JSON list of C-alpha atoms in Angstrom, two decimals:
[
{"chain": "A", "resi": 175, "resn": "MET", "atom": "CA", "xyz": [36.70, -5.50, -11.10]},
{"chain": "A", "resi": 176, "resn": "GLU", "atom": "CA", "xyz": [33.47, -4.44, -12.31]},
{"chain": "A", "resi": 177, "resn": "GLN", "atom": "CA", "xyz": [33.02, -8.48, -13.07]},
{"chain": "A", "resi": 178, "resn": "GLU", "atom": "CA", "xyz": [34.24, -9.43, -9.34]},
{"chain": "A", "resi": 179, "resn": "LYS", "atom": "CA", "xyz": [31.55, -5.72, -7.83]},
{"chain": "A", "resi": 180, "resn": "LEU", "atom": "CA", "xyz": [28.37, -7.42, -9.88]},
{"chain": "A", "resi": 181, "resn": "ASN", "atom": "CA", "xyz": [28.94, -10.72, -8.41]},
{"chain": "A", "resi": 182, "resn": "PHE", "atom": "CA", "xyz": [29.38, -10.63, -4.72]},
{"chain": "A", "resi": 183, "resn": "ASN", "atom": "CA", "xyz": [26.66, -7.38, -4.74]},
{"chain": "A", "resi": 184, "resn": "ILE", "atom": "CA", "xyz": [23.62, -10.74, -6.88]},
{"chain": "A", "resi": 185, "resn": "ARG", "atom": "CA", "xyz": [25.00, -12.80, -3.66]},
{"chain": "A", "resi": 186, "resn": "LEU", "atom": "CA", "xyz": [24.29, -9.74, -1.29]},
{"chain": "A", "resi": 187, "resn": "ALA", "atom": "CA", "xyz": [20.92, -9.49, -3.24]},
{"chain": "A", "resi": 188, "resn": "ILE", "atom": "CA", "xyz": [20.12, -13.15, -3.44]},
{"chain": "A", "resi": 189, "resn": "ARG", "atom": "CA", "xyz": [20.49, -13.76, 0.75]},
{"chain": "A", "resi": 190, "resn": "HIS", "atom": "CA", "xyz": [18.51, -10.81, 1.53]},
{"chain": "A", "resi": 191, "resn": "SER", "atom": "CA", "xyz": [15.35, -11.66, -1.01]},
{"chain": "A", "resi": 192, "resn": "LEU", "atom": "CA", "xyz": [15.59, -15.27, 0.05]},
{"chain": "A", "resi": 193, "resn": "ARG", "atom": "CA", "xyz": [15.13, -14.15, 3.86]},
{"chain": "A", "resi": 194, "resn": "VAL", "atom": "CA", "xyz": [12.41, -11.74, 2.77]},
{"chain": "A", "resi": 195, "resn": "LEU", "atom": "CA", "xyz": [10.39, -14.97, 0.56]},
{"chain": "A", "resi": 196, "resn": "TYR", "atom": "CA", "xyz": [11.59, -17.36, 3.95]},
{"chain": "A", "resi": 197, "resn": "ALA", "atom": "CA", "xyz": [9.84, -14.71, 7.26]},
{"chain": "A", "resi": 198, "resn": "ARG", "atom": "CA", "xyz": [7.34, -13.91, 4.18]},
{"chain": "A", "resi": 199, "resn": "LYS", "atom": "CA", "xyz": [5.87, -17.88, 4.53]},
{"chain": "A", "resi": 200, "resn": "LYS", "atom": "CA", "xyz": [6.26, -17.24, 8.27]},
{"chain": "A", "resi": 201, "resn": "MET", "atom": "CA", "xyz": [4.05, -14.08, 8.70]},
{"chain": "A", "resi": 202, "resn": "GLN", "atom": "CA", "xyz": [1.46, -15.83, 6.26]},
{"chain": "A", "resi": 203, "resn": "ASP", "atom": "CA", "xyz": [-0.76, -17.55, 9.49]},
{"chain": "A", "resi": 204, "resn": "PHE", "atom": "CA", "xyz": [-0.68, -13.92, 10.38]},
{"chain": "A", "resi": 205, "resn": "PHE", "atom": "CA", "xyz": [-1.04, -11.83, 8.21]},
{"chain": "A", "resi": 206, "resn": "PRO", "atom": "CA", "xyz": [-2.57, -9.32, 7.41]},
{"chain": "A", "resi": 207, "resn": "LEU", "atom": "CA", "xyz": [-3.42, -8.19, 10.58]},
{"chain": "A", "resi": 208, "resn": "THR", "atom": "CA", "xyz": [-6.57, -7.23, 9.95]},
{"chain": "A", "resi": 209, "resn": "THR", "atom": "CA", "xyz": [-7.19, -5.37, 13.93]},
{"chain": "A", "resi": 210, "resn": "LEU", "atom": "CA", "xyz": [-5.66, -3.40, 16.54]},
{"chain": "A", "resi": 211, "resn": "SER", "atom": "CA", "xyz": [-5.89, -6.86, 18.61]},
{"chain": "A", "resi": 212, "resn": "GLU", "atom": "CA", "xyz": [-3.98, -8.46, 16.44]},
{"chain": "A", "resi": 213, "resn": "TYR", "atom": "CA", "xyz": [-1.01, -6.46, 16.42]},
{"chain": "A", "resi": 214, "resn": "GLN", "atom": "CA", "xyz": [-1.20, -5.84, 19.54]},
{"chain": "A", "resi": 215, "resn": "ASN", "atom": "CA", "xyz": [-1.04, -8.91, 21.48]},
{"chain": "A", "resi": 216, "resn": "LEU", "atom": "CA", "xyz": [1.77, -10.45, 18.94]},
{"chain": "A", "resi": 217, "resn": "SER", "atom": "CA", "xyz": [4.18, -13.10, 19.88]},
{"chain": "A", "resi": 218, "resn": "ASP", "atom": "CA", "xyz": [8.29, -12.49, 20.72]},
{"chain": "A", "resi": 219, "resn": "GLU", "atom": "CA", "xyz": [7.80, -15.02, 17.15]},
{"chain": "A", "resi": 220, "resn": "GLN", "atom": "CA", "xyz": [6.00, -13.20, 15.79]},
{"chain": "A", "resi": 221, "resn": "ILE", "atom": "CA", "xyz": [7.36, -9.76, 16.33]},
{"chain": "A", "resi": 222, "resn": "GLU", "atom": "CA", "xyz": [10.93, -12.09, 15.17]},
{"chain": "A", "resi": 223, "resn": "HIS", "atom": "CA", "xyz": [9.11, -12.57, 11.47]},
{"chain": "A", "resi": 224, "resn": "ILE", "atom": "CA", "xyz": [7.96, -8.91, 11.32]},
{"chain": "A", "resi": 225, "resn": "ASP", "atom": "CA", "xyz": [11.61, -7.92, 11.81]},
{"chain": "A", "resi": 226, "resn": "GLN", "atom": "CA", "xyz": [13.53, -9.69, 10.25]},
{"chain": "A", "resi": 227, "resn": "PHE", "atom": "CA", "xyz": [11.21, -9.38, 7.35]},
{"chain": "A", "resi": 228, "resn": "VAL", "atom": "CA", "xyz": [10.65, -5.49, 7.86]},
{"chain": "A", "resi": 229, "resn": "TYR", "atom": "CA", "xyz": [15.66, -6.02, 7.88]},
{"chain": "A", "resi": 230, "resn": "ARG", "atom": "CA", "xyz": [16.03, -7.81, 4.77]},
{"chain": "A", "resi": 231, "resn": "PHE", "atom": "CA", "xyz": [13.40, -5.94, 2.45]},
{"chain": "A", "resi": 232, "resn": "GLN", "atom": "CA", "xyz": [15.13, -2.83, 4.05]},
{"chain": "A", "resi": 233, "resn": "LYS", "atom": "CA", "xyz": [18.17, -4.57, 3.33]},
{"chain": "A", "resi": 234, "resn": "LEU", "atom": "CA", "xyz": [17.67, -5.41, -0.30]},
{"chain": "A", "resi": 235, "resn": "GLN", "atom": "CA", "xyz": [15.78, -2.19, -1.36]},
{"chain": "A", "resi": 236, "resn": "ASP", "atom": "CA", "xyz": [19.40, -0.63, -0.36]},
{"chain": "A", "resi": 237, "resn": "ASP", "atom": "CA", "xyz": [21.57, -2.71, -1.69]},
{"chain": "A", "resi": 238, "resn": "MET", "atom": "CA", "xyz": [20.04, -3.14, -5.12]},
{"chain": "A", "resi": 239, "resn": "GLY", "atom": "CA", "xyz": [19.83, 1.01, -5.11]},
{"chain": "A", "resi": 240, "resn": "THR", "atom": "CA", "xyz": [23.71, 1.57, -4.40]},
{"chain": "A", "resi": 241, "resn": "LYS", "atom": "CA", "xyz": [25.08, -1.70, -5.36]},
{"chain": "A", "resi": 242, "resn": "LEU", "atom": "CA", "xyz": [23.53, -3.90, -7.60]},
{"chain": "A", "resi": 243, "resn": "PHE", "atom": "CA", "xyz": [22.32, -1.27, -10.01]},
{"chain": "A", "resi": 244, "resn": "LYS", "atom": "CA", "xyz": [25.53, 0.71, -9.81]},
{"chain": "A", "resi": 245, "resn": "SER", "atom": "CA", "xyz": [27.17, -2.99, -10.40]},
{"chain": "A", "resi": 246, "resn": "VAL", "atom": "CA", "xyz": [25.16, -3.52, -13.28]},
{"chain": "A", "resi": 247, "resn": "VAL", "atom": "CA", "xyz": [25.23, -0.61, -15.45]},
{"chain": "A", "resi": 248, "resn": "ALA", "atom": "CA", "xyz": [29.00, -0.99, -15.11]},
{"chain": "A", "resi": 249, "resn": "ASN", "atom": "CA", "xyz": [29.19, -3.91, -16.52]},
{"chain": "A", "resi": 250, "resn": "LEU", "atom": "CA", "xyz": [27.45, -2.61, -19.64]},
{"chain": "A", "resi": 251, "resn": "GLY", "atom": "CA", "xyz": [30.54, -0.95, -20.13]},
{"chain": "A", "resi": 252, "resn": "GLU", "atom": "CA", "xyz": [28.97, 2.41, -19.33]},
{"chain": "A", "resi": 253, "resn": "THR", "atom": "CA", "xyz": [31.27, 4.84, -17.24]},
{"chain": "A", "resi": 254, "resn": "GLU", "atom": "CA", "xyz": [31.97, 6.86, -14.52]},
{"chain": "A", "resi": 255, "resn": "VAL", "atom": "CA", "xyz": [28.36, 5.13, -12.29]},
{"chain": "A", "resi": 256, "resn": "PHE", "atom": "CA", "xyz": [29.58, 5.29, -9.51]},
{"chain": "A", "resi": 257, "resn": "ASN", "atom": "CA", "xyz": [29.01, 9.51, -9.40]},
{"chain": "A", "resi": 258, "resn": "LYS", "atom": "CA", "xyz": [25.50, 9.07, -11.37]},
{"chain": "A", "resi": 259, "resn": "PRO", "atom": "CA", "xyz": [22.37, 10.50, -8.95]},
{"chain": "A", "resi": 260, "resn": "ILE", "atom": "CA", "xyz": [20.13, 7.13, -8.99]},
{"chain": "A", "resi": 261, "resn": "LEU", "atom": "CA", "xyz": [17.00, 8.29, -11.24]},
{"chain": "A", "resi": 262, "resn": "ASP", "atom": "CA", "xyz": [20.42, 8.78, -14.34]},
{"chain": "A", "resi": 263, "resn": "ILE", "atom": "CA", "xyz": [21.12, 5.31, -13.08]},
{"chain": "A", "resi": 264, "resn": "LEU", "atom": "CA", "xyz": [17.55, 4.14, -13.30]},
{"chain": "A", "resi": 265, "resn": "ASN", "atom": "CA", "xyz": [16.74, 5.31, -16.62]},
{"chain": "A", "resi": 266, "resn": "THR", "atom": "CA", "xyz": [20.56, 3.41, -18.00]},
{"chain": "A", "resi": 267, "resn": "LEU", "atom": "CA", "xyz": [18.44, 0.66, -17.26]},
{"chain": "A", "resi": 268, "resn": "LYS", "atom": "CA", "xyz": [15.19, 0.96, -18.33]},
{"chain": "A", "resi": 269, "resn": "LYS", "atom": "CA", "xyz": [17.25, 1.94, -21.06]},
{"chain": "A", "resi": 270, "resn": "TYR", "atom": "CA", "xyz": [19.18, -1.03, -21.42]},
{"chain": "A", "resi": 271, "resn": "GLY", "atom": "CA", "xyz": [15.63, -2.80, -21.05]},
{"chain": "A", "resi": 272, "resn": "VAL", "atom": "CA", "xyz": [17.21, -4.50, -17.14]},
{"chain": "A", "resi": 273, "resn": "ILE", "atom": "CA", "xyz": [14.34, -2.86, -15.62]},
{"chain": "A", "resi": 274, "resn": "SER", "atom": "CA", "xyz": [10.65, -1.85, -16.70]},
{"chain": "A", "resi": 275, "resn": "ASP", "atom": "CA", "xyz": [9.62, 1.72, -16.88]},
{"chain": "A", "resi": 276, "resn": "ASN", "atom": "CA", "xyz": [6.56, 1.15, -14.58]},
{"chain": "A", "resi": 277, "resn": "ILE", "atom": "CA", "xyz": [8.70, 0.60, -11.68]},
{"chain": "A", "resi": 278, "resn": "ASN", "atom": "CA", "xyz": [8.50, 3.49, -9.00]},
{"chain": "A", "resi": 279, "resn": "TRP", "atom": "CA", "xyz": [11.89, 2.89, -7.33]},
{"chain": "A", "resi": 280, "resn": "GLN", "atom": "CA", "xyz": [11.34, 6.34, -5.28]},
{"chain": "A", "resi": 281, "resn": "THR", "atom": "CA", "xyz": [8.02, 4.77, -3.64]},
{"chain": "A", "resi": 282, "resn": "MET", "atom": "CA", "xyz": [10.38, 1.21, -2.17]},
{"chain": "A", "resi": 283, "resn": "ARG", "atom": "CA", "xyz": [12.42, 4.08, -1.55]},
{"chain": "A", "resi": 284, "resn": "GLU", "atom": "CA", "xyz": [9.97, 6.01, 0.69]},
{"chain": "A", "resi": 285, "resn": "ILE", "atom": "CA", "xyz": [8.86, 2.74, 2.08]},
{"chain": "A", "resi": 286, "resn": "ARG", "atom": "CA", "xyz": [12.40, 1.46, 3.30]},
{"chain": "A", "resi": 287, "resn": "ASN", "atom": "CA", "xyz": [12.65, 5.12, 5.03]},
{"chain": "A", "resi": 288, "resn": "ALA", "atom": "CA", "xyz": [9.26, 4.88, 7.20]},
{"chain": "A", "resi": 289, "resn": "LEU", "atom": "CA", "xyz": [10.73, 1.07, 7.67]},
{"chain": "A", "resi": 290, "resn": "ALA", "atom": "CA", "xyz": [13.44, 3.29, 9.30]},
{"chain": "A", "resi": 291, "resn": "HIS", "atom": "CA", "xyz": [12.23, 4.87, 12.31]},
{"chain": "A", "resi": 292, "resn": "GLU", "atom": "CA", "xyz": [10.66, 2.57, 14.30]},
{"chain": "A", "resi": 293, "resn": "TYR", "atom": "CA", "xyz": [8.06, 1.04, 13.63]},
{"chain": "A", "resi": 294, "resn": "LEU", "atom": "CA", "xyz": [4.85, 0.96, 17.13]},
{"chain": "A", "resi": 295, "resn": "ASP", "atom": "CA", "xyz": [4.87, 4.98, 17.06]},
{"chain": "A", "resi": 296, "resn": "ASP", "atom": "CA", "xyz": [1.06, 4.75, 15.83]},
{"chain": "A", "resi": 297, "resn": "ILE", "atom": "CA", "xyz": [-0.24, 1.43, 15.70]},
{"chain": "A", "resi": 298, "resn": "ASN", "atom": "CA", "xyz": [-2.26, 2.12, 13.33]},
{"chain": "A", "resi": 299, "resn": "SER", "atom": "CA", "xyz": [-0.19, 3.42, 10.92]},
{"chain": "A", "resi": 300, "resn": "ASP", "atom": "CA", "xyz": [2.54, 1.13, 11.16]},
{"chain": "A", "resi": 301, "resn": "ARG", "atom": "CA", "xyz": [-0.32, -1.80, 10.89]},
{"chain": "A", "resi": 302, "resn": "ALA", "atom": "CA", "xyz": [-0.58, -0.46, 7.73]},
{"chain": "A", "resi": 303, "resn": "LEU", "atom": "CA", "xyz": [2.53, -0.09, 6.45]},
{"chain": "A", "resi": 304, "resn": "LEU", "atom": "CA", "xyz": [3.20, -3.90, 8.05]},
{"chain": "A", "resi": 305, "resn": "ASN", "atom": "CA", "xyz": [0.29, -5.26, 5.99]},
{"chain": "A", "resi": 306, "resn": "TYR", "atom": "CA", "xyz": [0.67, -2.62, 2.79]},
{"chain": "A", "resi": 307, "resn": "LEU", "atom": "CA", "xyz": [5.02, -4.34, 3.21]},
{"chain": "A", "resi": 308, "resn": "PHE", "atom": "CA", "xyz": [3.70, -7.54, 3.55]},
{"chain": "A", "resi": 309, "resn": "GLU", "atom": "CA", "xyz": [0.39, -7.80, 0.63]},
{"chain": "A", "resi": 310, "resn": "THR", "atom": "CA", "xyz": [2.68, -6.14, -2.47]},
{"chain": "A", "resi": 311, "resn": "LYS", "atom": "CA", "xyz": [5.65, -3.71, -1.87]},
{"chain": "A", "resi": 312, "resn": "GLY", "atom": "CA", "xyz": [7.73, -6.98, -1.02]},
{"chain": "A", "resi": 313, "resn": "LEU", "atom": "CA", "xyz": [7.18, -9.21, -3.76]},
{"chain": "A", "resi": 314, "resn": "GLU", "atom": "CA", "xyz": [7.11, -5.96, -6.36]},
{"chain": "A", "resi": 315, "resn": "LEU", "atom": "CA", "xyz": [10.75, -5.50, -4.92]},
{"chain": "A", "resi": 316, "resn": "ILE", "atom": "CA", "xyz": [11.67, -9.61, -5.24]},
{"chain": "A", "resi": 317, "resn": "GLN", "atom": "CA", "xyz": [10.22, -9.13, -8.13]},
{"chain": "A", "resi": 318, "resn": "ILE", "atom": "CA", "xyz": [12.73, -5.90, -9.73]},
{"chain": "A", "resi": 319, "resn": "PHE", "atom": "CA", "xyz": [15.08, -8.50, -8.42]},
{"chain": "A", "resi": 320, "resn": "LYS", "atom": "CA", "xyz": [13.72, -11.36, -10.47]},
{"chain": "A", "resi": 321, "resn": "GLU", "atom": "CA", "xyz": [13.68, -8.80, -13.53]},
{"chain": "A", "resi": 322, "resn": "ILE", "atom": "CA", "xyz": [17.45, -7.58, -13.01]},
{"chain": "A", "resi": 323, "resn": "LEU", "atom": "CA", "xyz": [18.88, -11.31, -12.87]},
{"chain": "A", "resi": 324, "resn": "ASP", "atom": "CA", "xyz": [16.71, -12.63, -16.34]},
{"chain": "A", "resi": 325, "resn": "TYR", "atom": "CA", "xyz": [18.26, -9.38, -17.94]},
{"chain": "A", "resi": 326, "resn": "ILE", "atom": "CA", "xyz": [22.13, -10.85, -16.23]},
{"chain": "A", "resi": 327, "resn": "THR", "atom": "CA", "xyz": [21.64, -14.26, -16.92]},
{"chain": "A", "resi": 328, "resn": "THR", "atom": "CA", "xyz": [20.09, -13.45, -20.57]},
{"chain": "A", "resi": 329, "resn": "ASN", "atom": "CA", "xyz": [22.97, -10.70, -20.85]},
{"chain": "A", "resi": 330, "resn": "LEU", "atom": "CA", "xyz": [25.44, -10.81, -18.68]},
{"chain": "A", "resi": 331, "resn": "TYR", "atom": "CA", "xyz": [25.96, -14.90, -18.18]},
{"chain": "A", "resi": 332, "resn": "SER", "atom": "CA", "xyz": [29.50, -14.70, -18.85]},
{"chain": "A", "resi": 333, "resn": "ASN", "atom": "CA", "xyz": [30.45, -11.99, -16.32]},
{"chain": "A", "resi": 334, "resn": "LEU", "atom": "CA", "xyz": [29.41, -14.53, -13.47]},
{"chain": "A", "resi": 335, "resn": "ASP", "atom": "CA", "xyz": [31.09, -17.04, -11.59]},
{"chain": "A", "resi": 336, "resn": "GLU", "atom": "CA", "xyz": [30.78, -20.52, -10.96]},
{"chain": "A", "resi": 337, "resn": "GLY", "atom": "CA", "xyz": [28.87, -19.63, -7.50]},
{"chain": "A", "resi": 338, "resn": "THR", "atom": "CA", "xyz": [27.26, -16.78, -8.73]},
{"chain": "A", "resi": 339, "resn": "LYS", "atom": "CA", "xyz": [25.75, -19.05, -11.31]},
{"chain": "A", "resi": 340, "resn": "ILE", "atom": "CA", "xyz": [24.89, -21.48, -8.16]},
{"chain": "A", "resi": 341, "resn": "GLU", "atom": "CA", "xyz": [23.09, -18.72, -5.94]},
{"chain": "A", "resi": 342, "resn": "ILE", "atom": "CA", "xyz": [21.27, -17.64, -8.59]},
{"chain": "A", "resi": 343, "resn": "ASN", "atom": "CA", "xyz": [19.30, -21.60, -9.89]},
{"chain": "A", "resi": 344, "resn": "ARG", "atom": "CA", "xyz": [18.89, -21.50, -5.74]},
{"chain": "A", "resi": 345, "resn": "PHE", "atom": "CA", "xyz": [17.24, -18.10, -5.74]},
{"chain": "A", "resi": 346, "resn": "TYR", "atom": "CA", "xyz": [14.54, -19.46, -9.07]},
{"chain": "A", "resi": 347, "resn": "GLU", "atom": "CA", "xyz": [14.67, -22.58, -6.74]},
{"chain": "A", "resi": 348, "resn": "ALA", "atom": "CA", "xyz": [13.12, -20.40, -3.79]},
{"chain": "A", "resi": 349, "resn": "LEU", "atom": "CA", "xyz": [10.77, -18.57, -6.34]},
{"chain": "A", "resi": 350, "resn": "ALA", "atom": "CA", "xyz": [9.15, -21.57, -7.47]},
{"chain": "A", "resi": 351, "resn": "LYS", "atom": "CA", "xyz": [9.10, -22.96, -3.91]},
{"chain": "A", "resi": 352, "resn": "SER", "atom": "CA", "xyz": [7.21, -19.29, -2.77]},
{"chain": "A", "resi": 353, "resn": "ASP", "atom": "CA", "xyz": [3.91, -17.90, -3.39]},
{"chain": "A", "resi": 354, "resn": "PHE", "atom": "CA", "xyz": [5.98, -15.71, -5.20]},
{"chain": "A", "resi": 355, "resn": "SER", "atom": "CA", "xyz": [4.35, -16.73, -8.78]},
{"chain": "A", "resi": 356, "resn": "ASP", "atom": "CA", "xyz": [0.94, -16.54, -7.29]},
{"chain": "A", "resi": 357, "resn": "SER", "atom": "CA", "xyz": [0.86, -13.25, -5.94]},
{"chain": "A", "resi": 358, "resn": "LYS", "atom": "CA", "xyz": [2.11, -11.23, -9.59]},
{"chain": "A", "resi": 359, "resn": "ASP", "atom": "CA", "xyz": [-1.78, -12.39, -10.82]}
]
């Protein structure tokens, strides 16, 4: 049962990650938004890409925090995972070396919450938040997910079904084709 949840949650996070990367690639032609005028004059197509990027970032962050992290911890043999607070789950992931110590999940959560309140209220703040998300936090979230996948493929590979293994390979291929590797340096 826990293996099935792990496989499902990995595939779900991959789907969101790939769509974050796709939307971000489409946004590269018009981001960052350096002027208020650029922000106010976005086309419908550009807004669609921003909406997809924001939505998938929110979904990825939420699903990682509420589902994937707990599935990984459960597959590591920890018990009563689903009643533990997120801080305990993060500490367990750090203890096993699944994620690094410097991950600030609270910041990701705050950004996700800020995005959940419909943007377009304060144009300058919204523009700054979207730029921040585009330039750093979107890729940082993908990096956290990649670290988790790296750990899983090394330490929990036998828990993965064939479909999930294929999706993981597809994710790594998409990363290699994206600007992701350039952004980490």
